[in-house]
Each structure stands twice: as C-alpha cells, then as structure tokens.
CSV table of C-alpha atoms in Angstrom, one decimal:
chain,number,residue,atom,x,y,z
A,615,MET,CA,159.2,71.0,104.5
A,616,ARG,CA,156.0,69.1,103.5
A,617,THR,CA,154.0,70.0,106.6
A,618,LEU,CA,154.3,73.8,105.7
A,619,PHE,CA,153.5,72.6,101.8
A,620,VAL,CA,150.7,71.3,103.6
A,621,VAL,CA,149.0,73.6,105.4
A,622,SER,CA,150.2,76.2,102.8
A,623,LEU,CA,147.3,74.3,100.2
A,624,LEU,CA,144.6,74.0,103.2
A,625,LEU,CA,145.1,77.7,103.4
A,626,ILE,CA,144.6,78.6,100.0
A,627,GLY,CA,141.4,76.7,99.9
A,628,SER,CA,140.0,78.2,102.7
A,629,LEU,CA,140.6,81.4,100.1
A,630,ALA,CA,138.2,80.5,97.4
A,631,PRO,CA,136.1,83.2,96.0
A,632,ALA,CA,132.5,83.4,97.1
A,633,SER,CA,130.4,81.0,95.3
A,634,ALA,CA,127.7,81.2,92.6
A,635,ALA,CA,124.9,81.7,95.2
A,636,ASP,CA,126.7,84.4,97.1
A,637,VAL,CA,126.9,86.1,94.0
A,638,GLU,CA,123.5,86.0,92.8
A,639,ALA,CA,122.5,86.4,97.0
A,640,ASN,CA,124.6,89.7,96.4
A,641,LYS,CA,122.7,91.1,93.2
A,642,LYS,CA,119.3,89.9,94.7
A,643,LEU,CA,120.2,92.2,98.1
A,644,TYR,CA,120.6,95.1,95.3
A,645,ARG,CA,117.7,94.3,93.2
A,646,GLU,CA,115.3,94.5,96.8
A,647,PHE,CA,117.2,97.2,97.8
A,648,ILE,CA,116.4,99.9,94.8
A,649,GLU,CA,112.8,98.4,94.7
A,650,THR,CA,111.8,98.8,97.9
A,651,VAL,CA,113.7,101.6,99.1
A,652,PHE,CA,113.0,103.6,95.7
A,653,ASN,CA,110.5,102.2,93.8
A,654,LYS,CA,108.0,101.4,96.6
A,655,ARG,CA,109.1,104.3,98.4
A,656,GLN,CA,109.9,102.8,101.7
A,657,PRO,CA,112.8,104.4,102.9
A,658,GLN,CA,112.2,102.9,106.4
A,659,ALA,CA,113.6,99.9,105.0
A,660,LEU,CA,117.2,101.2,104.6
A,661,ASP,CA,117.5,99.6,107.9
A,662,ARG,CA,117.4,96.0,106.3
A,663,TYR,CA,119.6,96.5,103.2
A,664,VAL,CA,122.7,98.8,104.7
A,665,ALA,CA,125.2,98.8,107.0
A,666,GLU,CA,125.3,101.0,110.0
A,667,GLY,CA,128.6,101.8,109.4
A,668,LEU,CA,128.5,102.5,105.4
A,669,ILE,CA,131.5,103.8,103.7
A,670,GLU,CA,130.4,106.3,101.1
A,671,HIS,CA,133.2,107.6,98.9
A,672,ASN,CA,130.6,110.0,97.2
A,673,PRO,CA,131.3,113.1,98.7
A,674,ASN,CA,128.3,114.4,97.7
A,675,ILE,CA,126.5,111.7,100.1
A,676,PRO,CA,126.9,111.2,104.0
A,677,ALA,CA,128.5,108.5,105.1
A,678,GLY,CA,126.8,105.5,107.4
A,679,LEU,CA,123.6,104.7,107.6
A,680,GLU,CA,122.1,107.6,109.4
A,681,GLY,CA,123.5,109.8,105.9
A,682,ARG,CA,122.1,107.5,103.6
A,683,LYS,CA,118.4,108.0,105.4
A,684,GLN,CA,119.0,111.5,104.3
A,685,PHE,CA,120.2,111.3,100.9
A,686,VAL,CA,116.8,109.0,100.2
A,687,ALA,CA,114.4,111.1,102.2
A,688,ALA,CA,115.6,114.5,100.0
A,689,VAL,CA,115.2,112.2,97.0
A,690,LEU,CA,111.8,111.2,97.7
A,691,ALA,CA,111.0,114.9,98.9
A,692,GLY,CA,112.2,116.4,95.5
A,693,PHE,CA,110.7,113.4,93.2
A,694,SER,CA,107.2,111.7,94.2
A,695,ASP,CA,107.8,109.4,91.2
A,696,TYR,CA,111.4,108.9,90.9
A,697,HIS,CA,112.3,105.5,89.4
A,698,ALA,CA,114.8,103.2,89.3
A,699,GLU,CA,115.8,100.5,86.4
A,700,ILE,CA,118.7,98.0,87.0
A,701,ASP,CA,119.8,98.2,83.4
A,702,GLN,CA,123.4,95.7,84.2
A,703,ILE,CA,124.4,94.3,86.7
A,704,VAL,CA,127.4,92.6,87.6
A,705,ALA,CA,128.8,90.2,90.9
A,706,GLU,CA,131.9,88.8,91.8
A,707,GLY,CA,132.9,88.2,95.1
A,708,ASP,CA,131.8,90.3,97.8
A,709,ARG,CA,131.2,93.8,94.5
A,710,ILE,CA,129.1,94.9,92.2
A,711,VAL,CA,128.6,97.0,89.9
A,712,VAL,CA,125.4,98.1,88.8
A,713,ARG,CA,124.1,100.5,85.7
A,714,VAL,CA,120.9,102.1,86.9
A,715,ILE,CA,118.8,104.7,85.1
A,716,TRP,CA,116.9,106.7,87.2
A,717,THR,CA,113.6,109.3,86.6
A,718,GLY,CA,111.4,110.8,88.4
A,719,THR,CA,110.0,114.5,87.8
A,720,GLN,CA,111.2,117.6,90.5
A,721,ASP,CA,107.8,118.5,91.6
A,722,GLY,CA,109.6,119.3,95.2
A,723,PRO,CA,112.2,121.0,96.7
A,724,PHE,CA,115.7,119.3,95.7
A,725,LEU,CA,119.3,120.6,96.0
A,726,GLY,CA,118.2,123.6,97.8
A,727,ARG,CA,115.8,124.4,94.9
A,728,PRO,CA,112.3,125.1,94.6
A,729,ALA,CA,110.2,122.1,93.0
A,730,THR,CA,110.5,123.0,89.1
A,731,GLY,CA,107.6,120.1,87.5
A,732,ASN,CA,111.0,119.1,85.2
A,733,LYS,CA,111.6,115.8,84.6
A,734,VAL,CA,114.9,113.9,84.8
A,735,ARG,CA,116.6,110.8,83.4
A,736,PHE,CA,120.5,109.7,84.1
A,737,ALA,CA,122.6,107.3,84.5
A,738,THR,CA,124.4,106.0,87.6
A,739,ALA,CA,127.2,103.1,87.9
A,740,ASP,CA,127.1,101.8,91.4
A,741,PHE,CA,130.0,100.0,93.0
A,742,ILE,CA,128.9,98.3,96.0
A,743,ARG,CA,131.0,95.9,98.2
A,744,ILE,CA,128.4,93.8,100.2
A,745,GLU,CA,129.3,92.3,103.8
A,746,ASN,CA,127.2,90.1,106.3
A,747,GLY,CA,124.3,90.6,103.6
A,748,LYS,CA,124.3,94.6,103.6
A,749,LEU,CA,125.5,97.2,101.1
A,750,ALA,CA,129.0,97.9,103.4
A,751,GLU,CA,130.5,100.7,101.3
A,752,HIS,CA,129.4,102.7,97.8
A,753,TRP,CA,131.5,104.3,94.7
A,754,ASP,CA,129.6,105.9,91.9
A,755,VAL,CA,129.7,107.2,88.3
A,756,VAL,CA,126.9,109.8,88.0
A,757,ASP,CA,126.0,110.9,84.4
A,758,SER,CA,125.2,114.8,86.1
A,759,LEU,CA,125.1,116.6,82.7
A,760,PRO,CA,121.3,115.2,81.6
A,761,ARG,CA,120.0,115.7,85.7
A,762,ALA,CA,121.7,119.6,86.5
A,763,ILE,CA,120.1,120.4,83.1
A,764,ALA,CA,116.2,118.9,83.3
A,765,LEU,CA,116.5,120.7,86.8
A,766,GLY,CA,117.8,124.3,85.3
A,767,LEU,CA,121.9,124.1,86.5
A,768,VAL,CA,122.8,124.5,83.3
A,769,ASP,CA,122.1,124.9,79.9
A,770,PRO,CA,121.9,121.8,77.7
A,771,PRO,CA,124.6,121.8,74.8
A,772,LYS,CA,124.7,121.3,71.1
A,773,GLY,CA,123.3,117.6,71.0
A,774,SER,CA,121.4,115.4,73.0
A,775,THR,CA,122.0,113.8,76.0
A,776,GLN,CA,119.3,111.3,75.7
A,777,ILE,CA,120.5,108.2,78.2
A,778,GLY,CA,119.9,104.8,76.1
A,779,LYS,CA,121.0,101.0,76.6
A,780,PRO,CA,124.4,100.2,75.0
A,781,LYS,CA,124.2,98.3,72.1
C-alpha cells in the first residue's frame, strides 16, 4: 500500500501545471502572431504560429492551417489598414484568453461584398489552446454588430455601438 501511495505522489507531481515561463511564452506567442500576421501584414508567417491541424470552433473560419491562411488572406485583401490591438490577455497552463480590438477600412472586397470605404471597429474574445509552441485550437466570441453596421449589412440600432476599454 505504501508503494502505491508513493507512486501516486510521483504521478501527481509530474502533472504540475505549466510554469510561469510557459504561460509567458504562450502570451508572447499570441502577441507575436497578431503583430506579425495582421499588423505587419505578413500572412506567410502563419506557418510559424499555427499548427497544421488547427481545430477551429468558429463555423465561419475553415479549420486547419490552410483554413487560417484563407481567412487571413480574405481579411487582408478587404482591409488594407487592418489592425489589431490586444486589450487584455490572460493565460493559464496551455490556454490563453485575449480581448482584441480590430480596426480597418473596407477598401477591398470582403464577405462577397465590394469595397465600401467604411471603417470598422469591433472586438473579439479569443480562446486559444497552445500545443508545441503553436496555436492548436481556437474558439472566439465576436462582437459582430459594430462590424455588420460598418459594412452596411444591417441598419444601426438606436444608441451607441462604440467599443471601449472596460472600466
């Protein structure tokens, strides 16, 4: 019985949560991904950041690295000044949660619609699992109303749809 107890303690010890260095590395990975791919407009860098078999939980974005490449290409073609600002980032273990503010001018085709010249500003909350130093799984919540209004997809409601920093 004592041997079983010792083996159990050794197993529990080997299942320790990610170190602070791992958590910081995961946050750094996502920051670099956003800065390089979107803000510096380098979609060819996706191979460095996204796992080949990326599991995508947003039904509007194709799965895998190739799906992410298609999505990024469409966004960058539709918005020559697309920019992401990380507002908040929280990490624990192999997971990060990021609130991102996206801005840009739709000066190219996007979502099957011609350029409108309209400016967009909207937020996402991205939930990411990281594996082997790459984005391996992605869920998101998109504040799509401000984007839909800016792109002329829906009429604006009465009141403001401005996105701001939390208080």
